Structures are given as structure tokens and as C-alpha cells.
mmCIF file of C-alpha atoms and ligand atoms in Angstrom:
data_model
loop_
_atom_site.group_PDB
_atom_site.id
_atom_site.type_symbol
_atom_site.label_atom_id
_atom_site.label_comp_id
_atom_site.label_asym_id
_atom_site.label_seq_id
_atom_site.Cartn_x
_atom_site.Cartn_y
_atom_site.Cartn_z
ATOM 1 C CA MET A 1 6.743 3.443 21.877
ATOM 2 C CA PRO A 2 8.949 0.727 20.297
ATOM 3 C CA SER A 3 7.386 -2.707 20.625
ATOM 4 C CA ARG A 4 8.940 -5.634 22.505
ATOM 5 C CA ILE A 5 10.337 -7.135 19.296
ATOM 6 C CA GLU A 6 11.661 -3.918 17.740
ATOM 7 C CA GLU A 7 14.194 -3.504 20.552
ATOM 8 C CA SER A 8 16.213 -6.604 19.620
ATOM 9 C CA ILE A 9 16.824 -6.301 15.863
ATOM 10 C CA PRO A 10 20.028 -5.301 14.014
ATOM 11 C CA SER A 11 20.086 -1.651 13.011
ATOM 12 C CA PHE A 12 19.096 -0.325 9.591
ATOM 13 C CA PRO A 13 22.188 0.913 7.692
ATOM 14 C CA ASP A 14 22.746 4.648 7.279
ATOM 15 C CA ASP A 15 24.336 4.451 3.828
ATOM 16 C CA VAL A 16 21.361 3.397 1.686
ATOM 17 C CA PRO A 17 18.932 5.827 -0.023
ATOM 18 C CA THR A 18 15.830 6.284 2.086
ATOM 19 C CA ALA A 19 12.546 7.997 1.236
ATOM 20 C CA ASN A 20 11.987 11.291 3.006
ATOM 21 C CA ILE A 21 8.367 10.854 4.043
ATOM 22 C CA TYR A 22 6.248 12.654 6.602
ATOM 23 C CA THR A 23 5.546 11.446 10.127
ATOM 24 C CA VAL A 24 1.996 12.157 11.298
ATOM 25 C CA ASP A 25 0.778 11.859 14.892
ATOM 26 C CA PHE A 26 -2.437 9.854 15.016
ATOM 27 C CA ASP A 27 -3.731 11.371 18.263
ATOM 28 C CA ARG A 28 -3.380 14.882 16.908
ATOM 29 C CA LEU A 29 -4.835 13.892 13.539
ATOM 30 C CA LYS A 30 -7.860 12.313 15.220
ATOM 31 C CA ASP A 31 -8.379 15.475 17.268
ATOM 32 C CA GLY A 32 -8.536 17.614 14.128
ATOM 33 C CA ASP A 33 -5.063 19.188 14.123
ATOM 34 C CA PRO A 34 -4.864 21.094 10.783
ATOM 35 C CA GLU A 35 -1.088 20.666 10.412
ATOM 36 C CA GLU A 36 -1.327 16.878 10.735
ATOM 37 C CA ALA A 37 -4.226 16.865 8.233
ATOM 38 C CA ARG A 38 -2.167 18.910 5.782
ATOM 39 C CA LYS A 39 0.721 16.421 6.043
ATOM 40 C CA VAL A 40 -1.613 13.500 5.318
ATOM 41 C CA TYR A 41 -2.948 15.259 2.225
ATOM 42 C CA GLU A 42 0.499 16.286 0.971
ATOM 43 C CA ALA A 43 1.867 12.771 1.521
ATOM 44 C CA SER A 44 -1.151 11.309 -0.284
ATOM 45 C CA ARG A 45 -0.305 13.412 -3.344
ATOM 46 C CA GLY A 46 3.440 12.736 -3.081
ATOM 47 C CA TYR A 47 4.880 9.311 -2.322
ATOM 48 C CA GLY A 48 1.485 7.979 -1.283
ATOM 49 C CA PHE A 49 3.236 6.829 1.929
ATOM 50 C CA PHE A 50 3.622 8.309 5.418
ATOM 51 C CA TYR A 51 4.565 7.190 8.939
ATOM 52 C CA LEU A 52 1.906 7.278 11.629
ATOM 53 C CA SER A 53 2.858 7.417 15.323
ATOM 54 C CA ASN A 54 0.617 6.668 18.328
ATOM 55 C CA THR A 55 -1.720 4.384 16.367
ATOM 56 C CA HIS A 56 -2.887 2.475 19.501
ATOM 57 C CA VAL A 57 -2.832 -0.724 17.426
ATOM 58 C CA ASP A 58 -1.484 -3.756 19.321
ATOM 59 C CA TYR A 59 0.508 -5.681 16.719
ATOM 60 C CA ASP A 60 3.269 -7.514 18.678
ATOM 61 C CA PHE A 61 1.186 -10.687 18.855
ATOM 62 C CA MET A 62 0.883 -10.652 15.046
ATOM 63 C CA PHE A 63 4.636 -11.172 14.722
ATOM 64 C CA ASP A 64 4.315 -14.193 17.058
ATOM 65 C CA LEU A 65 1.378 -15.406 14.953
ATOM 66 C CA ALA A 66 3.518 -14.990 11.807
ATOM 67 C CA ASN A 67 6.492 -16.815 13.296
ATOM 68 C CA GLU A 68 4.437 -19.771 14.453
ATOM 69 C CA THR A 69 2.306 -19.991 11.304
ATOM 70 C CA PHE A 70 5.155 -19.954 8.789
ATOM 71 C CA LYS A 71 7.084 -22.575 10.795
ATOM 72 C CA LEU A 72 4.258 -25.073 10.262
ATOM 73 C CA PRO A 73 4.996 -27.880 7.754
ATOM 74 C CA LEU A 74 4.219 -26.874 4.167
ATOM 75 C CA ASP A 75 1.521 -29.547 3.790
ATOM 76 C CA GLU A 76 -0.312 -28.110 6.804
ATOM 77 C CA LYS A 77 -0.172 -24.577 5.343
ATOM 78 C CA MET A 78 -1.248 -25.859 1.914
ATOM 79 C CA LYS A 79 -4.585 -26.979 3.375
ATOM 80 C CA TYR A 80 -5.460 -23.271 3.433
ATOM 81 C CA GLU A 81 -3.871 -22.238 0.058
ATOM 82 C CA MET A 82 -5.954 -19.548 -1.705
ATOM 83 C CA GLY A 83 -5.833 -21.079 -5.199
ATOM 84 C CA ASN A 84 -5.751 -19.481 -8.652
ATOM 85 C CA THR A 85 -9.297 -18.218 -9.144
ATOM 86 C CA GLY A 86 -9.089 -14.778 -7.501
ATOM 87 C CA ARG A 87 -10.016 -15.838 -3.976
ATOM 88 C CA TYR A 88 -7.731 -13.788 -1.742
ATOM 89 C CA PHE A 89 -8.064 -15.277 1.737
ATOM 90 C CA GLY A 90 -5.813 -17.946 3.230
ATOM 91 C CA TYR A 91 -2.242 -19.047 2.500
ATOM 92 C CA LYS A 92 -0.079 -17.990 -0.451
ATOM 93 C CA MET A 93 2.912 -20.245 -0.957
ATOM 94 C CA SER A 94 6.304 -18.794 -1.946
ATOM 95 C CA GLY A 95 6.608 -18.736 -5.769
ATOM 96 C CA SER A 96 2.886 -18.848 -6.486
ATOM 97 C CA ASN A 97 2.879 -15.177 -7.501
ATOM 98 C CA TYR A 98 5.377 -13.658 -9.953
ATOM 99 C CA VAL A 99 7.366 -10.449 -9.550
ATOM 100 C CA ASP A 100 7.956 -9.024 -13.039
ATOM 101 C CA SER A 101 6.927 -9.051 -16.709
ATOM 102 C CA LYS A 102 9.098 -12.154 -17.284
ATOM 103 C CA GLY A 103 7.080 -14.151 -14.771
ATOM 104 C CA THR A 104 9.930 -14.607 -12.235
ATOM 105 C CA PRO A 105 8.434 -16.324 -9.146
ATOM 106 C CA ASP A 106 8.311 -14.371 -5.878
ATOM 107 C CA GLN A 107 10.129 -15.482 -2.721
ATOM 108 C CA SER A 108 7.676 -14.714 0.012
ATOM 109 C CA GLU A 109 4.751 -16.486 1.585
ATOM 110 C CA PHE A 110 1.807 -14.804 3.211
ATOM 111 C CA TYR A 111 -1.425 -15.590 4.978
ATOM 112 C CA ASN A 112 -4.505 -13.360 4.594
ATOM 113 C CA VAL A 113 -7.221 -13.364 7.262
ATOM 114 C CA SER A 114 -10.590 -11.910 6.248
ATOM 115 C CA LYS A 115 -12.016 -9.076 8.338
ATOM 116 C CA ASP A 116 -15.540 -10.440 7.806
ATOM 117 C CA ASP A 117 -14.509 -13.874 9.058
ATOM 118 C CA VAL A 118 -13.023 -12.406 12.242
ATOM 119 C CA MET A 119 -15.819 -9.886 12.857
ATOM 120 C CA GLY A 120 -18.567 -12.417 11.997
ATOM 121 C CA ASN A 121 -20.019 -10.358 9.120
ATOM 122 C CA GLY A 122 -22.414 -11.767 6.495
ATOM 123 C CA GLN A 123 -22.135 -15.479 5.670
ATOM 124 C CA TYR A 124 -19.101 -15.859 7.951
ATOM 125 C CA LYS A 125 -21.257 -15.534 11.070
ATOM 126 C CA GLU A 126 -22.715 -18.983 10.399
ATOM 127 C CA HIS A 127 -19.799 -20.373 8.389
ATOM 128 C CA PRO A 128 -16.453 -19.122 9.699
ATOM 129 C CA LEU A 129 -13.363 -19.968 7.652
ATOM 130 C CA GLU A 130 -10.906 -22.569 8.934
ATOM 131 C CA HIS A 131 -7.346 -21.638 9.858
ATOM 132 C CA PRO A 132 -4.277 -23.322 11.339
ATOM 133 C CA SER A 133 -4.372 -23.428 15.174
ATOM 134 C CA THR A 134 -1.738 -20.642 15.336
ATOM 135 C CA ILE A 135 -4.395 -18.288 13.908
ATOM 136 C CA GLU A 136 -7.598 -19.945 15.118
ATOM 137 C CA ARG A 137 -6.687 -19.507 18.776
ATOM 138 C CA ARG A 138 -6.005 -15.806 18.310
ATOM 139 C CA ARG A 139 -9.417 -14.809 16.926
ATOM 140 C CA GLY A 140 -10.047 -12.516 19.916
ATOM 141 C CA GLU A 141 -6.735 -10.689 19.486
ATOM 142 C CA LEU A 142 -7.277 -10.495 15.724
ATOM 143 C CA GLU A 143 -10.608 -8.806 16.315
ATOM 144 C CA GLY A 144 -8.807 -6.187 18.435
ATOM 145 C CA PHE A 145 -6.099 -5.739 15.778
ATOM 146 C CA MET A 146 -8.618 -5.324 12.962
ATOM 147 C CA SER A 147 -10.936 -2.953 14.843
ATOM 148 C CA SER A 148 -8.077 -0.689 15.911
ATOM 149 C CA ALA A 149 -6.408 -0.699 12.476
ATOM 150 C CA HIS A 150 -9.783 0.018 10.861
ATOM 151 C CA ARG A 151 -10.261 2.940 13.237
ATOM 152 C CA VAL A 152 -6.950 4.382 11.998
ATOM 153 C CA VAL A 153 -8.144 3.947 8.410
ATOM 154 C CA LEU A 154 -11.445 5.735 9.072
ATOM 155 C CA VAL A 155 -9.618 8.743 10.526
ATOM 156 C CA VAL A 156 -7.275 8.918 7.515
ATOM 157 C CA LEU A 157 -10.266 8.611 5.145
ATOM 158 C CA LYS A 158 -12.186 11.317 6.998
ATOM 159 C CA VAL A 159 -9.241 13.706 6.713
ATOM 160 C CA LEU A 160 -8.787 12.964 3.006
ATOM 161 C CA SER A 161 -12.520 13.276 2.373
ATOM 162 C CA GLU A 162 -12.483 16.723 4.008
ATOM 163 C CA GLN A 163 -9.298 17.848 2.276
ATOM 164 C CA LEU A 164 -10.796 16.934 -1.092
ATOM 165 C CA GLY A 165 -13.958 18.933 -0.378
ATOM 166 C CA LEU A 166 -16.205 15.859 -0.181
ATOM 167 C CA GLY A 167 -17.221 16.460 3.440
ATOM 168 C CA PRO A 168 -16.101 14.226 6.314
ATOM 169 C CA ASP A 169 -18.288 11.156 5.727
ATOM 170 C CA VAL A 170 -18.218 10.321 2.005
ATOM 171 C CA LEU A 171 -15.068 8.169 1.996
ATOM 172 C CA PRO A 172 -15.498 6.634 5.500
ATOM 173 C CA ASP A 173 -19.087 5.614 4.639
ATOM 174 C CA LEU A 174 -17.785 3.396 1.824
ATOM 175 C CA HIS A 175 -15.634 1.470 4.351
ATOM 176 C CA LYS A 176 -17.891 0.217 7.126
ATOM 177 C CA LEU A 177 -16.312 -2.273 9.535
ATOM 178 C CA ASP A 178 -19.555 -4.231 9.907
ATOM 179 C CA ARG A 179 -20.336 -4.467 6.175
ATOM 180 C CA VAL A 180 -18.853 -7.193 3.983
ATOM 181 C CA GLY A 181 -15.830 -6.484 1.833
ATOM 182 C CA GLY A 182 -12.329 -7.634 1.040
ATOM 183 C CA ASP A 183 -10.507 -6.115 4.044
ATOM 184 C CA GLN A 184 -7.889 -8.407 5.472
ATOM 185 C CA ALA A 185 -5.040 -8.758 7.930
ATOM 186 C CA ARG A 186 -1.889 -10.241 6.413
ATOM 187 C CA VAL A 187 1.306 -11.677 7.817
ATOM 188 C CA THR A 188 4.252 -12.207 5.462
ATOM 189 C CA HIS A 189 7.508 -14.135 5.603
ATOM 190 C CA ALA A 190 10.595 -13.969 3.382
ATOM 191 C CA PRO A 191 13.712 -16.092 4.035
ATOM 192 C CA PRO A 192 17.142 -14.451 4.498
ATOM 193 C CA VAL A 193 18.207 -13.405 0.983
ATOM 194 C CA SER A 194 20.637 -10.835 -0.405
ATOM 195 C CA ALA A 195 19.598 -7.181 -0.580
ATOM 196 C CA ASP A 196 19.316 -7.329 -4.381
ATOM 197 C CA THR A 197 16.811 -10.187 -4.395
ATOM 198 C CA ILE A 198 13.211 -9.084 -4.953
ATOM 199 C CA THR A 199 11.018 -11.078 -2.594
ATOM 200 C CA LEU A 200 7.732 -9.294 -3.404
ATOM 201 C CA GLY A 201 7.441 -7.746 -6.857
ATOM 202 C CA GLU A 202 6.742 -4.150 -7.818
ATOM 203 C CA HIS A 203 3.096 -3.295 -7.215
ATOM 204 C CA THR A 204 0.548 -0.825 -5.997
ATOM 205 C CA ASP A 205 -1.831 -2.010 -3.267
ATOM 206 C CA PHE A 206 -5.338 -2.931 -4.483
ATOM 207 C CA GLY A 207 -7.395 -1.437 -1.686
ATOM 208 C CA SER A 208 -7.922 1.962 -0.077
ATOM 209 C CA VAL A 209 -5.563 2.402 2.874
ATOM 210 C CA THR A 210 -2.839 0.006 4.051
ATOM 211 C CA VAL A 211 -1.589 -0.050 7.658
ATOM 212 C CA LEU A 212 1.790 -1.779 7.739
ATOM 213 C CA PHE A 213 4.113 -2.743 10.581
ATOM 214 C CA ASN A 214 7.574 -4.024 9.853
ATOM 215 C CA GLN A 215 10.781 -4.411 11.801
ATOM 216 C CA LEU A 216 13.399 -5.011 9.133
ATOM 217 C CA GLY A 217 14.179 -2.913 6.083
ATOM 218 C CA GLY A 218 13.513 -4.206 2.585
ATOM 219 C CA LEU A 219 10.398 -2.238 1.635
ATOM 220 C CA GLN A 220 11.241 0.172 -1.168
ATOM 221 C CA VAL A 221 9.036 2.825 -2.734
ATOM 222 C CA ILE A 222 9.477 4.663 -6.032
ATOM 223 C CA ASN A 223 10.160 8.363 -5.725
ATOM 224 C CA PRO A 224 7.454 9.642 -8.122
ATOM 225 C CA GLU A 225 9.702 12.422 -9.454
ATOM 226 C CA SER A 226 13.035 10.663 -9.951
ATOM 227 C CA LYS A 227 11.438 7.213 -10.477
ATOM 228 C CA ASN A 228 14.224 5.705 -8.335
ATOM 229 C CA TYR A 229 13.564 3.196 -5.579
ATOM 230 C CA LYS A 230 14.163 4.396 -1.995
ATOM 231 C CA TYR A 231 14.037 2.322 1.192
ATOM 232 C CA VAL A 232 11.246 3.001 3.641
ATOM 233 C CA LYS A 233 13.207 2.774 6.883
ATOM 234 C CA PRO A 234 11.109 1.159 9.623
ATOM 235 C CA GLN A 235 10.513 3.674 12.440
ATOM 236 C CA PRO A 236 10.059 1.963 15.825
ATOM 237 C CA GLY A 237 6.541 2.434 17.149
ATOM 238 C CA CYS A 238 5.207 3.831 13.861
ATOM 239 C CA ALA A 239 2.945 2.272 11.294
ATOM 240 C CA ILE A 240 3.662 2.854 7.624
ATOM 241 C CA ILE A 241 0.491 4.029 5.892
ATOM 242 C CA ASN A 242 0.054 3.899 2.132
ATOM 243 C CA LEU A 243 -2.811 4.437 -0.261
ATOM 244 C CA GLY A 244 -4.113 1.853 -2.721
ATOM 245 C CA ASP A 245 -5.738 1.882 -6.141
ATOM 246 C CA ALA A 246 -9.355 1.575 -5.027
ATOM 247 C CA LEU A 247 -9.075 4.898 -3.196
ATOM 248 C CA VAL A 248 -7.351 6.516 -6.177
ATOM 249 C CA LYS A 249 -10.304 5.427 -8.328
ATOM 250 C CA LEU A 250 -12.848 6.750 -5.789
ATOM 251 C CA VAL A 251 -11.278 10.213 -6.028
ATOM 252 C CA GLY A 252 -10.663 10.305 -9.789
ATOM 253 C CA GLY A 253 -6.864 10.235 -9.543
ATOM 254 C CA ARG A 254 -6.441 13.171 -7.139
ATOM 255 C CA LEU A 255 -4.461 10.995 -4.717
ATOM 256 C CA TYR A 256 -1.566 8.664 -5.424
ATOM 257 C CA SER A 257 -1.056 4.958 -4.857
ATOM 258 C CA GLY A 258 2.701 4.519 -4.373
ATOM 259 C CA VAL A 259 4.559 1.896 -6.390
ATOM 260 C CA HIS A 260 6.578 -0.363 -4.081
ATOM 261 C CA ARG A 261 8.322 -3.724 -3.723
ATOM 262 C CA VAL A 262 10.210 -5.715 -1.107
ATOM 263 C CA VAL A 263 13.856 -6.814 -1.387
ATOM 264 C CA GLY A 264 16.127 -8.633 1.075
ATOM 265 C CA PRO A 265 16.893 -6.539 4.193
ATOM 266 C CA PRO A 266 19.942 -4.253 3.796
ATOM 267 C CA GLY A 267 23.280 -4.154 5.656
ATOM 268 C CA GLU A 268 23.562 -6.007 8.975
ATOM 269 C CA GLN A 269 19.934 -7.043 8.740
ATOM 270 C CA ALA A 270 20.650 -9.234 5.713
ATOM 271 C CA GLN A 271 20.873 -12.573 7.495
ATOM 272 C CA SER A 272 17.475 -12.266 9.137
ATOM 273 C CA PRO A 273 14.211 -13.829 7.996
ATOM 274 C CA ARG A 274 11.714 -11.017 7.441
ATOM 275 C CA HIS A 275 8.119 -10.780 8.631
ATOM 276 C CA SER A 276 5.627 -7.998 8.189
ATOM 277 C CA VAL A 277 2.149 -7.409 9.541
ATOM 278 C CA VAL A 278 -0.476 -5.588 7.507
ATOM 279 C CA TYR A 279 -4.098 -4.469 7.595
ATOM 280 C CA PHE A 280 -5.503 -3.815 4.131
ATOM 281 C CA ALA A 281 -8.685 -1.744 4.160
ATOM 282 C CA ARG A 282 -10.798 -1.995 1.000
ATOM 283 C CA PRO A 283 -14.105 -0.367 0.108
ATOM 284 C CA ASN A 284 -17.132 -2.509 1.053
ATOM 285 C CA GLY A 285 -17.510 -5.258 -1.538
ATOM 286 C CA ASP A 286 -20.410 -3.842 -3.572
ATOM 287 C CA VAL A 287 -18.990 -0.309 -3.801
ATOM 288 C CA LYS A 288 -18.494 0.785 -7.425
ATOM 289 C CA LEU A 289 -15.018 2.148 -7.963
ATOM 290 C CA LYS A 290 -16.174 5.396 -9.577
ATOM 291 C CA SER A 291 -14.926 8.875 -8.805
ATOM 292 C CA ARG A 292 -17.019 10.584 -6.119
ATOM 293 C CA LEU A 293 -15.586 13.886 -7.361
ATOM 294 C CA ASP A 294 -16.648 13.479 -10.999
ATOM 295 C CA PRO A 295 -20.322 12.459 -10.844
ATOM 296 C CA ASP A 296 -20.841 13.100 -14.564
ATOM 297 C CA ASP A 297 -18.198 10.619 -15.646
ATOM 298 C CA GLY A 298 -20.495 8.034 -17.240
ATOM 299 C CA GLU A 299 -17.908 5.256 -17.416
ATOM 300 C CA GLU A 300 -18.900 1.762 -16.190
ATOM 301 C CA ALA A 301 -17.011 0.858 -13.038
ATOM 302 C CA MET A 302 -16.108 -2.429 -11.367
ATOM 303 C CA THR A 303 -17.111 -3.266 -7.822
ATOM 304 C CA ALA A 304 -14.417 -3.339 -5.142
ATOM 305 C CA ASP A 305 -14.773 -7.138 -4.854
ATOM 306 C CA ASP A 306 -14.345 -7.715 -8.615
ATOM 307 C CA TRP A 307 -11.308 -5.441 -8.680
ATOM 308 C CA ILE A 308 -9.527 -7.426 -5.950
ATOM 309 C CA ALA A 309 -10.362 -10.748 -7.591
ATOM 310 C CA GLN A 310 -9.012 -9.568 -10.951
ATOM 311 C CA ARG A 311 -5.754 -8.270 -9.469
ATOM 312 C CA ALA A 312 -5.220 -11.321 -7.268
ATOM 313 C CA LYS A 313 -5.888 -13.790 -10.100
ATOM 314 C CA LEU A 314 -3.620 -12.178 -12.681
ATOM 315 C CA ARG A 315 -0.595 -12.156 -10.331
ATOM 316 C CA ARG A 316 -0.674 -15.941 -9.909
ATOM 317 C CA THR A 317 2.215 -17.777 -11.539
ATOM 318 C CA ALA A 318 -0.270 -20.440 -12.694
ATOM 319 C CA ASN A 319 -2.175 -17.796 -14.694
ATOM 320 C CA TYR A 320 0.898 -16.133 -16.229
ATOM 321 C CA GLN A 321 0.838 -16.221 -20.034
ATOM 322 C CA GLY A 322 3.491 -13.653 -20.853
ATOM 323 C CA ALA A 323 4.074 -9.917 -20.446
ATOM 324 C CA ASP A 324 0.437 -9.134 -21.341
ATOM 325 C CA THR A 325 -0.754 -10.906 -18.184
ATOM 326 C CA TYR A 326 1.696 -8.852 -16.142
ATOM 327 C CA HIS A 327 0.463 -5.594 -17.665
ATOM 328 C CA ALA A 328 -3.170 -6.569 -17.137
ATOM 329 C CA SER A 329 -2.353 -7.313 -13.473
ATOM 330 C CA ARG A 330 -1.182 -3.797 -12.759
ATOM 331 C CA GLY A 331 -3.055 -1.155 -10.808
ATOM 332 C CA THR A 332 -3.569 2.544 -11.376
ATOM 333 C CA GLU A 333 0.095 3.380 -11.898
ATOM 334 C CA HIS A 334 -0.120 3.279 -15.703
ATOM 335 C CA THR A 335 -3.664 4.433 -16.304
ATOM 336 C CA LYS A 336 -5.548 7.693 -16.563
ATOM 337 C CA ASP A 337 -6.389 7.237 -12.876
ATOM 338 C CA SER A 338 -2.737 7.291 -11.872
ATOM 339 C CA GLY A 339 -2.988 10.725 -10.310
ATOM 340 C CA LYS A 340 -0.605 13.591 -10.683
ATOM 341 C CA PRO A 341 1.827 13.034 -7.863
ATOM 342 C CA LYS A 342 3.156 16.199 -6.358
ATOM 343 C CA LEU A 343 6.116 15.168 -4.258
ATOM 344 C CA ASP A 344 6.255 16.263 -0.629
ATOM 345 C CA LYS A 345 8.723 18.955 0.144
ATOM 346 C CA PRO A 346 9.242 18.098 3.809
ATOM 347 C CA ALA A 347 11.005 20.580 6.016
ATOM 348 C CA GLN A 348 13.900 18.158 6.508
ATOM 349 C CA GLU A 349 16.903 18.204 4.196
ATOM 350 C CA ALA A 350 16.149 17.577 0.539
ATOM 351 C CA GLU A 351 16.527 13.998 -0.543
ATOM 352 C CA ALA A 352 19.122 12.976 -3.123
ATOM 353 C CA MET A 353 17.229 11.642 -6.109
HETATM 354 O O1 AKG B 1 6.499 -6.389 3.670
HETATM 355 C C1 AKG B 1 6.360 -5.187 3.485
HETATM 356 O O2 AKG B 1 7.065 -4.342 4.063
HETATM 357 C C2 AKG B 1 5.345 -4.686 2.492
HETATM 358 C C3 AKG B 1 4.396 -5.761 2.020
HETATM 359 C C4 AKG B 1 3.521 -5.298 0.890
HETATM 360 O O3 AKG B 1 3.797 -4.372 0.180
HETATM 361 C C5 AKG B 1 2.253 -6.021 0.631
HETATM 362 O O4 AKG B 1 2.024 -7.097 1.241
HETATM 363 O O5 AKG B 1 1.455 -5.521 -0.192
HETATM 364 FE FE1 FE2 B 2 2.060 -3.664 -0.899
#
């Protein structure tokens, strides 16, 4: 069902190239429907992106939270700025990350809320993090958002674990809601800019599974065959699910972490400020990012926590020292783990490359 906010936004244009990605029904997937499971697996070896309907995640309030938080004065938001050391919770000011190998500053701000802080895991039980009042007073709703988004992630991981022959529990067991790790909810904001302005640079997500809600276009994903960018058209009532690098590493490159970026919204949507709402699931912090399908691979592996810190730190404008920093900041897309994407061949009409 479209949310309250989705009903009042300008329509997405029909003359821009859009990615032809599967839509999966969460209720059927959860109940073990083999066709829905097959679509998840195919999508995870194609674009690395799919739509998910009937998620039962209440996210409307997160757009209100975003609106109110980003309207706060900059000096109030800066009290919660995440800094340049690899810490990845709190506020990220516009321009403090860069978008390309030349170090061009980004044009979006975001705020990351830690799952452990909201759920009271580990040290956060005694020492919760501080947030602006727009977030602090919604801790109860955030707990609901995180638990329901995490439930979606566990179902997707169970299906992928089964499809890869690992059995149902191997991947979910590395992502426990009540164990500490780098999972986070994020709200983002980009000002109205033209459709050719990159507001969030090309990247793969760091974690395992991303659950994304957006209202306006602007997200673009690379078609892994043609290498061209396509818009991911927001579908009212659906989450956009994509895989991240940590999961690709856990399965030795058998799944694909889609390369994506965000540009100004297209067509009639262009004059609108853009918000998105995300839940990033990561493996629990001490999980080694080694392939569970290649137990004899003797290579040393990083922990999930170290991987996030490295990626977050190297994308900071303050740490940029030339194209080498950019290349070091990248995920699995250029490595031996990058997977061998096999593009979906959905039943719908073929997509122009
Ligand atoms: O805003 C969006 O649609 C996507 C955001 C994104 O890719 C991210 O925050 O990693
Ligand atoms: Fe992303």
C-alpha cells in the first residue's frame, strides 16, 4: 500500500532509462514460495537489486524524522558529526565525503542511527548515544523500524543461504539483532539540484543487505552487462533491497553487490528536496569476512567492524590524498570477490541497454 507521503509527490518521468528489476512479495517469500525465492537469487546474481512488496515495515515516520532533523541549524547537527576516523554513527555534513576519483565533494547530508544504541545492545545499554531531539524522542518508533527491517533481512538471508546450499541458518546466524555490529538506520537529504548533479557518489554498500525506502527518483544502478546507469524508479509501497560487499565476501563472490549512485531527481521531480530512509544490515561486528563456501581458502580476513571503518574513513574528504585514496575506498566491485553477475532476464520486455 502506498504510504501517506507517497501519494502527494510529482510523478517519475516515463522517458528516462529505468532498470528492469524483479518485484518479490515478502509474505510469499517468508512462507517459502519457491518462485519468490528463485527471483531473489536471480536478482542477487544480476543487478544485486530488487523491489520487495508487503514488507510490514512502518517507515512514514522516518521521513518526518528526516525532515525535522535536516531543518535543524547546522551548528546543532554538527554536535553529532561522525568525524574522520572511521566512526560511522551520527551526522555527516554535505561535502564531507567525496564522489569521484578527483575528490569532488558530495551534496548530501545524512544521519546514521546505530541499531545497538536503539536496541540497547552491549555498551549502549548503559551508555546510549546522544541525538538531536527529533531523533531522541522517536527511540520507540526506531526500535520498531529496526526490528521489522531486520526481520526482512533475515528472511532474505535465509533464502540466499538455502539457494547457495549452505542450509537455512548459516547467513542469518552471522546477523543477530541482539548482538553488536555496525547495523544502522539512515536518513538522507539532498537539496533540489539538476538531474545531472551527483549528490551521492558511485559506490557499493558496505554491509550485507540494504532495505531502502525512497519517494523521489535519483537512485541509479549500473546495468552489470552494459555498464550503463539506469534509474531505479521508486515503486509506491515497495522497499528497494540491495546486497552489499560484506555479504559478497561471505559467499566468495557468488552474489553481486550492485554499483549505484544518487543524482538529482528527474523530470517534474527536479525542484524537490530529496530524502531517503535506509536500514543497513551488516554482519555482527566480530564476524570475519571470509567465504563460508570456500573453507579451505586460507586468506586472512578482516572483521565486519574493521571493514566498515576502513570504507567510511577513506571516503572522507578530509582523508582524500588523490586517486589512490579513492581506489582504496572502493568495495568488491573491482576485486576478485566482485562476483560474476548474471543479469536477470525478467519476463517483462527486454530493457534497452
Ligand atoms: O538515496 C538513495 O536512494 C540511496 C542512498 C544510498 O545508496 C546509500 O545511502 O548508500
Ligand atoms: Fe548505497
